[in-house]
Coordinates of N, CA and C in Angstrom, one line a residue:
M73 N 0.8 -1.2 0.0 CA 0.0 0.0 0.0 C 0.9 1.2 0.0
T74 N 0.6 2.1 -0.9 CA 1.4 3.4 -1.0 C 0.8 4.4 -0.1
I75 N 1.7 5.1 0.7 CA 1.2 6.1 1.6 C 1.8 7.4 1.1
D76 N 0.9 8.4 0.9 CA 1.4 9.7 0.4 C 2.2 10.4 1.4
L77 N 3.4 10.9 1.0 CA 4.2 11.8 1.8 C 3.7 13.2 1.7
P78 N 3.9 14.0 2.8 CA 3.4 15.4 2.7 C 4.1 16.2 1.6
S79 N 3.4 16.9 0.8 CA 3.9 17.6 -0.3 C 4.3 19.0 0.0
G80 N 3.6 19.6 1.0 CA 3.9 21.0 1.4 C 3.4 22.0 0.4
T81 N 2.6 21.5 -0.6 CA 2.2 22.4 -1.6 C 1.1 23.4 -1.2
R82 N 1.2 24.6 -1.6 CA 0.2 25.7 -1.3 C -0.5 26.0 -2.6
P83 N -1.8 26.1 -2.6 CA -2.5 26.3 -3.8 C -2.4 27.6 -4.5
A84 N -2.0 28.6 -3.7 CA -1.9 30.0 -4.2 C -0.6 30.6 -3.8
G85 N -0.4 31.9 -4.1 CA 0.8 32.6 -3.7 C 2.0 32.1 -4.5
V86 N 3.1 31.9 -3.9 CA 4.3 31.6 -4.6 C 4.2 30.3 -5.4
D87 N 3.5 29.3 -4.9 CA 3.4 28.1 -5.6 C 2.7 28.3 -7.0
A88 N 1.7 29.1 -7.0 CA 1.0 29.4 -8.3 C 1.9 30.1 -9.2
A89 N 2.6 31.1 -8.7 CA 3.6 31.9 -9.5 C 4.7 31.0 -10.1
V90 N 5.2 30.1 -9.3 CA 6.2 29.1 -9.8 C 5.7 28.2 -10.8
E91 N 4.4 27.8 -10.7 CA 3.8 26.9 -11.7 C 3.7 27.7 -13.0
A92 N 3.3 28.9 -12.9 CA 3.3 29.8 -14.1 C 4.7 29.9 -14.8
A93 N 5.7 30.1 -13.9 CA 7.1 30.2 -14.5 C 7.5 28.9 -15.2
R94 N 7.0 27.7 -14.6 CA 7.3 26.5 -15.3 C 6.7 26.4 -16.7
R95 N 5.5 27.0 -16.8 CA 4.9 27.1 -18.1 C 5.7 27.9 -19.1
V96 N 6.2 29.1 -18.6 CA 7.0 30.0 -19.4 C 8.2 29.3 -19.9
I97 N 8.9 28.6 -19.0 CA 10.2 27.9 -19.4 C 9.9 26.9 -20.4
D98 N 8.9 26.1 -20.3 CA 8.5 25.0 -21.2 C 8.1 25.7 -22.6
A99 N 7.4 26.8 -22.5 CA 6.9 27.4 -23.8 C 8.1 28.0 -24.5
L100 N 9.1 28.6 -23.8 CA 10.2 29.2 -24.4 C 11.1 28.1 -25.1
V101 N 11.3 27.0 -24.5 CA 12.1 25.9 -25.1 C 11.3 25.3 -26.3
R102 N 10.0 25.2 -26.2 CA 9.3 24.6 -27.3 C 9.2 25.6 -28.5
S103 N 9.2 26.9 -28.2 CA 9.1 27.9 -29.3 C 10.4 28.1 -30.0
G104 N 11.5 28.2 -29.3 CA 12.8 28.5 -29.9 C 12.7 29.7 -30.8
D105 N 13.3 29.7 -32.0 CA 13.1 30.8 -33.0 C 12.1 30.4 -34.1
M106 N 11.2 29.5 -33.8 CA 10.2 29.0 -34.8 C 8.9 29.6 -34.5
T107 N 8.8 30.6 -33.6 CA 7.5 31.2 -33.2 C 7.2 32.5 -33.9
D108 N 6.0 32.8 -34.0 CA 5.6 34.1 -34.6 C 5.3 35.1 -33.5
A109 N 5.5 34.7 -32.2 CA 5.3 35.6 -31.1 C 6.3 36.7 -31.2
D110 N 5.9 37.9 -30.7 CA 6.8 39.1 -30.6 C 7.8 38.9 -29.4
M111 N 9.0 38.3 -29.7 CA 9.9 38.0 -28.7 C 10.4 39.2 -28.0
A112 N 10.5 40.3 -28.7 CA 11.0 41.6 -28.0 C 10.0 42.0 -26.9
S113 N 8.7 41.8 -27.2 CA 7.6 42.1 -26.3 C 7.7 41.1 -25.1
V114 N 7.9 39.9 -25.4 CA 7.9 38.8 -24.4 C 9.1 39.2 -23.5
T115 N 10.2 39.5 -24.0 CA 11.4 39.8 -23.2 C 11.1 41.0 -22.3
G116 N 10.5 42.0 -22.8 CA 10.2 43.2 -22.0 C 9.3 42.8 -20.8
R117 N 8.2 42.0 -21.1 CA 7.3 41.6 -20.0 C 8.0 40.7 -19.0
L118 N 8.8 39.8 -19.4 CA 9.5 39.0 -18.5 C 10.5 39.8 -17.6
N119 N 11.2 40.7 -18.2 CA 12.1 41.6 -17.5 C 11.3 42.4 -16.5
A120 N 10.1 42.9 -16.8 CA 9.3 43.7 -15.9 C 8.9 42.8 -14.7
V121 N 8.6 41.6 -14.9 CA 8.2 40.7 -13.8 C 9.5 40.5 -12.9
A122 N 10.6 40.3 -13.5 CA 11.9 40.1 -12.7 C 12.2 41.3 -12.0
D123 N 12.0 42.5 -12.6 CA 12.3 43.8 -11.9 C 11.4 43.9 -10.6
D124 N 10.1 43.5 -10.8 CA 9.2 43.6 -9.6 C 9.6 42.7 -8.5
L125 N 10.0 41.5 -8.9 CA 10.4 40.5 -7.8 C 11.7 40.9 -7.2
E126 N 12.7 41.3 -8.0 CA 13.9 41.7 -7.4 C 13.8 42.9 -6.5
A127 N 12.9 43.8 -6.8 CA 12.7 45.0 -6.0 C 12.2 44.7 -4.6
T128 N 11.5 43.7 -4.5 CA 10.8 43.3 -3.2 C 11.4 42.1 -2.5
A129 N 12.4 41.5 -3.1 CA 13.0 40.3 -2.5 C 13.7 40.6 -1.3
P130 N 13.7 39.7 -0.3 CA 14.4 40.0 1.0 C 15.9 39.8 0.7
P131 N 16.8 40.3 1.7 CA 18.2 40.0 1.6 C 18.5 38.5 1.5
L132 N 19.5 38.1 0.8 CA 19.8 36.7 0.5 C 20.0 36.0 1.8
R133 N 20.7 36.5 2.8 CA 20.9 35.9 4.1 C 19.5 35.6 4.7
D134 N 18.6 36.5 4.7 CA 17.3 36.3 5.3 C 16.5 35.2 4.6
R135 N 16.6 35.2 3.3 CA 15.9 34.1 2.5 C 16.5 32.8 2.8
L136 N 17.8 32.6 3.0 CA 18.5 31.4 3.3 C 18.0 30.9 4.6
V137 N 17.9 31.8 5.6 CA 17.5 31.4 6.9 C 16.0 30.9 6.9
D138 N 15.2 31.6 6.1 CA 13.8 31.2 6.0 C 13.6 29.8 5.3
M139 N 14.5 29.6 4.3 CA 14.4 28.3 3.6 C 14.6 27.1 4.5
W140 N 15.4 27.3 5.5 CA 15.8 26.1 6.3 C 15.1 26.1 7.7
R141 N 14.1 27.0 7.8 CA 13.4 27.1 9.1 C 12.4 25.9 9.2
G142 N 12.1 25.4 10.4 CA 11.1 24.4 10.6 C 11.6 23.0 10.6
D143 N 10.8 22.1 10.0 CA 11.1 20.7 10.2 C 12.0 20.1 9.1
G144 N 12.5 21.0 8.2 CA 13.4 20.5 7.2 C 12.7 20.1 5.9
M145 N 11.4 20.3 5.8 CA 10.8 20.0 4.5 C 11.2 21.2 3.5
T146 N 12.0 20.8 2.5 CA 12.5 21.8 1.6 C 11.6 22.1 0.4
R147 N 11.0 23.3 0.4 CA 10.1 23.7 -0.7 C 10.9 24.3 -1.8
H148 N 12.2 24.4 -1.7 CA 13.0 25.1 -2.7 C 14.0 24.2 -3.5
D149 N 14.0 22.9 -3.2 CA 15.0 22.1 -3.9 C 14.7 21.9 -5.4
P150 N 15.7 21.6 -6.2 CA 15.4 21.5 -7.7 C 14.8 20.3 -8.2
V151 N 14.3 19.4 -7.3 CA 13.6 18.2 -7.7 C 12.1 18.2 -7.3
T152 N 11.9 18.5 -6.1 CA 10.5 18.4 -5.6 C 10.0 19.8 -5.2
G153 N 10.8 20.8 -5.2 CA 10.5 22.1 -4.6 C 9.3 22.8 -5.3
S154 N 8.3 23.1 -4.5 CA 7.1 23.8 -5.1 C 7.4 25.3 -5.2
E155 N 8.5 25.7 -4.6 CA 8.9 27.1 -4.8 C 10.0 27.3 -5.8
N156 N 10.4 26.2 -6.5 CA 11.5 26.2 -7.5 C 11.0 25.9 -8.9
P157 N 11.1 26.9 -9.8 CA 10.5 26.7 -11.1 C 11.3 25.7 -12.0
I158 N 12.6 25.3 -11.6 CA 13.3 24.3 -12.4 C 13.0 22.9 -11.9
A159 N 12.3 22.8 -10.8 CA 11.9 21.4 -10.3 C 10.7 21.0 -11.1
P160 N 10.7 19.7 -11.5 CA 9.6 19.2 -12.5 C 8.2 19.4 -12.0
P161 N 7.8 19.3 -10.8 CA 8.4 18.6 -9.6 C 8.0 17.2 -9.5
V162 N 8.8 16.4 -8.7 CA 8.5 15.0 -8.4 C 7.7 14.9 -7.1
A163 N 6.6 14.1 -7.1 CA 5.8 13.8 -5.9 C 6.1 12.4 -5.5
Y164 N 6.4 12.2 -4.2 CA 6.8 10.8 -3.7 C 5.6 10.3 -2.8
G165 N 5.6 9.0 -2.8 CA 4.8 8.2 -1.9 C 5.6 7.1 -1.2
A166 N 5.3 6.7 0.0 CA 6.0 5.7 0.7 C 5.5 4.3 0.3
V167 N 6.4 3.4 0.0 CA 6.0 2.0 -0.4 C 6.1 1.1 0.8
D168 N 7.2 1.3 1.6 CA 7.3 0.6 2.9 C 8.2 1.5 3.7
S169 N 8.7 0.9 4.8 CA 9.4 1.7 5.8 C 10.8 2.2 5.3
S170 N 11.3 1.6 4.2 CA 12.6 2.1 3.7 C 12.6 2.4 2.2
T171 N 11.4 2.4 1.6 CA 11.3 2.6 0.2 C 10.3 3.7 -0.2
I172 N 10.7 4.5 -1.1 CA 9.8 5.5 -1.6 C 9.7 5.4 -3.2
E173 N 8.7 6.0 -3.7 CA 8.5 6.0 -5.2 C 7.8 7.3 -5.6
G174 N 8.3 7.8 -6.7 CA 7.7 9.0 -7.3 C 7.4 8.9 -8.7
T175 N 6.5 9.7 -9.3 CA 6.3 9.7 -10.7 C 6.4 11.1 -11.2
V176 N 6.9 11.2 -12.5 CA 7.1 12.5 -13.1 C 7.1 12.3 -14.6
T177 N 6.7 13.3 -15.3 CA 6.8 13.3 -16.8 C 7.6 14.5 -17.1
L178 N 8.7 14.3 -17.8 CA 9.7 15.4 -18.1 C 9.5 15.9 -19.6
G179 N 9.6 17.2 -19.8 CA 9.4 17.8 -21.1 C 10.7 18.3 -21.6
L180 N 10.7 19.1 -22.7 CA 11.8 19.6 -23.4 C 12.9 20.3 -22.6
P181 N 12.5 21.0 -21.5 CA 13.6 21.7 -20.7 C 14.6 20.7 -20.2
Y182 N 14.3 19.4 -20.1 CA 15.2 18.4 -19.5 C 15.8 17.5 -20.5
Q183 N 15.8 17.9 -21.8 CA 16.3 17.0 -22.9 C 17.8 17.0 -23.0
G184 N 18.3 15.8 -23.3 CA 19.7 15.6 -23.6 C 19.8 15.1 -25.0
P185 N 19.9 13.7 -25.2 CA 19.7 13.1 -26.5 C 18.3 13.4 -27.0
P186 N 18.1 13.2 -28.3 CA 16.8 13.5 -28.9 C 15.7 12.8 -28.2
S187 N 14.7 13.6 -27.7 CA 13.5 13.1 -27.1 C 13.8 12.3 -25.8
S188 N 15.0 12.5 -25.2 CA 15.4 11.7 -24.1 C 15.9 12.6 -23.0
V189 N 15.8 12.2 -21.7 CA 16.2 13.0 -20.6 C 17.8 13.1 -20.5
H190 N 18.2 14.3 -20.2 CA 19.7 14.5 -20.1 C 20.2 13.6 -18.9
G191 N 21.4 13.0 -19.2 CA 21.9 12.1 -18.1 C 22.2 12.8 -16.8
G192 N 22.6 14.1 -16.9 CA 22.8 14.8 -15.6 C 21.5 15.1 -14.9
V193 N 20.4 15.2 -15.6 CA 19.1 15.4 -14.9 C 18.7 14.0 -14.3
S194 N 19.0 12.9 -14.9 CA 18.7 11.6 -14.3 C 19.5 11.5 -13.0
A195 N 20.8 11.9 -13.0 CA 21.6 11.9 -11.8 C 21.0 12.7 -10.7
L196 N 20.6 13.9 -11.1 CA 19.9 14.8 -10.1 C 18.7 14.2 -9.5
L197 N 17.8 13.6 -10.3 CA 16.6 12.9 -9.8 C 17.0 11.8 -8.8
L198 N 18.0 11.0 -9.2 CA 18.3 9.8 -8.4 C 19.0 10.2 -7.1
D199 N 19.9 11.2 -7.2 CA 20.6 11.6 -6.0 C 19.6 12.1 -4.9
H200 N 18.7 12.9 -5.4 CA 17.7 13.5 -4.5 C 16.8 12.4 -3.9
T201 N 16.3 11.5 -4.8 CA 15.4 10.5 -4.4 C 16.0 9.5 -3.4
L202 N 17.3 9.2 -3.6 CA 18.0 8.3 -2.6 C 18.0 9.0 -1.3
G203 N 18.3 10.3 -1.3 CA 18.3 11.1 -0.1 C 17.0 11.1 0.6
V204 N 15.9 11.3 -0.1 CA 14.6 11.3 0.5 C 14.3 9.9 1.1
A205 N 14.7 8.8 0.4 CA 14.5 7.5 0.9 C 15.2 7.3 2.3
N206 N 16.4 7.9 2.4 CA 17.1 7.8 3.6 C 16.4 8.6 4.7
G207 N 15.9 9.7 4.4 CA 15.1 10.5 5.4 C 13.9 9.7 5.9
W208 N 13.2 9.1 4.9 CA 12.0 8.4 5.2 C 12.3 7.1 6.1
A209 N 13.5 6.5 5.8 CA 13.9 5.3 6.6 C 14.4 5.7 8.0
G210 N 14.7 7.0 8.2 CA 15.1 7.4 9.5 C 16.6 7.7 9.7
E211 N 17.4 7.3 8.7 CA 18.9 7.6 8.8 C 19.3 8.3 7.5
S212 N 19.7 9.6 7.7 CA 20.0 10.3 6.5 C 21.4 11.0 6.6
G213 N 21.9 11.6 5.5 CA 23.2 12.2 5.5 C 23.5 12.9 4.2
V214 N 24.8 13.1 3.9 CA 25.2 13.8 2.7 C 25.8 12.7 1.7
T215 N 25.6 13.0 0.5 CA 26.1 12.0 -0.6 C 27.7 12.0 -0.5
A216 N 28.2 10.8 -0.4 CA 29.7 10.6 -0.5 C 30.0 10.0 -1.9
E217 N 29.2 9.1 -2.4 CA 29.5 8.4 -3.7 C 28.1 8.2 -4.3
L218 N 28.0 8.4 -5.6 CA 26.8 8.1 -6.4 C 27.3 7.4 -7.7
T219 N 26.9 6.1 -7.8 CA 27.3 5.4 -9.0 C 26.1 5.1 -9.9
L220 N 26.1 5.5 -11.1 CA 25.0 5.4 -12.0 C 25.3 4.4 -13.1
R221 N 24.3 3.7 -13.6 CA 24.4 2.9 -14.8 C 23.2 3.2 -15.7
Y222 N 23.6 3.6 -16.9 CA 22.5 4.0 -17.9 C 22.2 2.8 -18.8
H223 N 21.1 2.2 -18.5 CA 20.7 1.0 -19.3 C 20.1 1.3 -20.6
H224 N 19.2 2.2 -20.6 CA 18.5 2.6 -21.8 C 18.2 4.2 -21.8
L225 N 18.0 4.8 -22.9 CA 17.6 6.2 -22.9 C 16.4 6.4 -22.1
T226 N 16.3 7.4 -21.4 CA 15.1 7.7 -20.5 C 14.2 8.7 -21.3
P227 N 13.0 8.3 -21.7 CA 12.2 9.1 -22.6 C 11.6 10.3 -21.9
L228 N 11.5 11.4 -22.7 CA 10.7 12.5 -22.4 C 9.2 12.2 -22.7
F229 N 8.3 13.0 -22.2 CA 6.9 13.0 -22.5 C 6.2 11.7 -22.1
E230 N 6.9 10.9 -21.3 CA 6.3 9.6 -20.8 C 6.4 9.6 -19.3
P231 N 5.4 9.0 -18.6 CA 5.5 8.8 -17.2 C 6.7 8.0 -16.8
L232 N 7.5 8.6 -15.8 CA 8.7 7.9 -15.3 C 8.4 7.6 -13.8
T233 N 8.9 6.4 -13.4 CA 8.8 6.0 -12.0 C 10.2 6.1 -11.4
V234 N 10.4 6.8 -10.4 CA 11.6 7.0 -9.7 C 11.5 6.3 -8.3
T235 N 12.4 5.3 -8.0 CA 12.3 4.6 -6.8 C 13.6 4.5 -6.1
A236 N 13.6 4.5 -4.8 CA 14.8 4.4 -4.0 C 14.5 3.6 -2.7
R237 N 15.5 2.9 -2.3 CA 15.4 2.1 -1.0 C 16.7 2.1 -0.3
Q238 N 16.6 2.4 1.0 CA 17.7 2.3 1.9 C 18.0 0.8 2.2
T239 N 19.2 0.4 1.9 CA 19.5 -1.0 2.0 C 20.4 -1.4 3.3
S240 N 21.2 -0.5 3.8 CA 21.9 -0.8 5.0 C 22.4 0.4 5.7
V241 N 22.7 0.3 7.0 CA 23.3 1.4 7.8 C 24.4 0.7 8.6
D242 N 25.6 1.2 8.4 CA 26.8 0.6 9.2 C 27.5 1.8 9.8
G243 N 27.2 2.1 11.0 CA 27.8 3.3 11.7 C 27.3 4.5 11.0
R244 N 28.2 5.3 10.5 CA 27.8 6.6 9.8 C 27.6 6.3 8.3
K245 N 27.9 5.1 7.8 CA 27.7 4.8 6.4 C 26.3 4.3 6.1
I246 N 25.7 5.0 5.1 CA 24.3 4.6 4.7 C 24.4 4.2 3.2
R247 N 23.8 3.1 2.9 CA 23.8 2.7 1.5 C 22.4 2.6 1.0
T248 N 22.2 3.1 -0.2 CA 20.9 3.2 -0.8 C 20.9 2.9 -2.3
T249 N 19.9 2.3 -2.8 CA 19.8 2.0 -4.2 C 18.5 2.6 -4.8
G250 N 18.5 2.8 -6.1 CA 17.4 3.4 -6.8 C 17.4 3.2 -8.3
E251 N 16.3 3.6 -8.9 CA 16.2 3.5 -10.4 C 15.2 4.4 -10.9
I252 N 15.3 4.7 -12.2 CA 14.3 5.4 -13.0 C 13.8 4.4 -14.0
A253 N 12.5 4.2 -14.1 CA 11.9 3.2 -15.0 C 10.9 3.9 -15.9
A254 N 10.7 3.4 -17.1 CA 9.6 3.9 -18.0 C 9.0 2.6 -18.6
G255 N 7.7 2.5 -18.5 CA 7.0 1.4 -19.1 C 7.4 0.1 -18.5
G256 N 7.8 0.1 -17.2 CA 8.3 -1.2 -16.6 C 9.7 -1.5 -16.9
R257 N 10.4 -0.7 -17.7 CA 11.8 -1.0 -18.0 C 12.8 -0.1 -17.3
T258 N 13.8 -0.6 -16.7 CA 14.8 0.2 -16.0 C 15.6 1.0 -17.0
C259 N 15.6 2.3 -16.9 CA 16.4 3.2 -17.7 C 17.8 3.5 -17.1
V260 N 17.7 3.9 -15.8 CA 18.9 4.2 -15.1 C 18.8 3.6 -13.7
S261 N 19.9 3.0 -13.2 CA 20.0 2.5 -11.8 C 21.1 3.2 -11.1
A262 N 21.0 3.3 -9.8 CA 21.9 4.0 -9.0 C 22.2 3.3 -7.7
E263 N 23.5 3.4 -7.2 CA 23.9 3.0 -5.9 C 24.6 4.2 -5.2
G264 N 24.1 4.4 -4.0 CA 24.7 5.6 -3.3 C 25.2 5.2 -1.9
L265 N 26.3 5.9 -1.6 CA 26.9 5.9 -0.2 C 26.7 7.3 0.4
F266 N 26.1 7.3 1.5 CA 25.8 8.6 2.2 C 26.5 8.5 3.6
I267 N 27.0 9.7 4.1 CA 27.6 9.8 5.4 C 26.7 10.5 6.3
A268 N 26.4 10.0 7.5 CA 25.4 10.6 8.4 C 26.0 11.8 9.1
K269 N 25.9 12.9 8.4 CA 26.2 14.2 8.9 C 25.4 15.3 8.2
H270 N 25.2 16.4 8.8 CA 24.4 17.4 8.3 C 25.0 18.8 8.4
P271 N 25.2 19.5 7.3 CA 25.8 20.8 7.4 C 24.9 21.7 8.3
P272 N 25.5 22.7 9.0 CA 24.7 23.6 9.8 C 23.7 24.4 9.0
R273 N 22.6 24.7 9.5 CA 21.6 25.5 8.8 C 22.0 27.0 9.0
P274 N 21.6 27.8 8.0 CA 21.9 29.2 8.1 C 21.1 29.8 9.2
R275 N 21.7 30.7 10.0 CA 21.0 31.3 11.1 C 21.2 32.8 11.1

């Protein structure tokens, strides 16, 4: 039985603005120089939005402190972060006490080979997912080693299943495995070694 993990998603405010930004990113990549849109006008409007946001943004130090306040649920990370427009985002559910699973469909902003996910994006997804599995299992830390094997090209525009499982804890050493699959076929597999330590939070 899959148990949904807390998403921390807010239906309005910054989450809605970030979702709109994801649409803009996707539309820009899809359009390229093949669009009839007035790109000079688009540029002006996007810069105006950026000007408004920059004018009211808090000092960087204050924002960093705010990001890491609370129970550690990161709304800003580049994989699941509802406040981060480069995050797909991935939503996870618990499979058992040491395993999590997420689903995501990636579009053109994440392309590497033709119609396929960039290998570095796959590494990002797996590194983060292995870390989330560690947190779910109760023993977490920082990545020390991440070994990937690319079995098949990972397709864009198709549902992907990202899975990770903590396999052992030996003192401060945590070992975790995971994979990205499409249509029941493993595209990328990963083995990770994590060290049980945590950098200090900004204060």
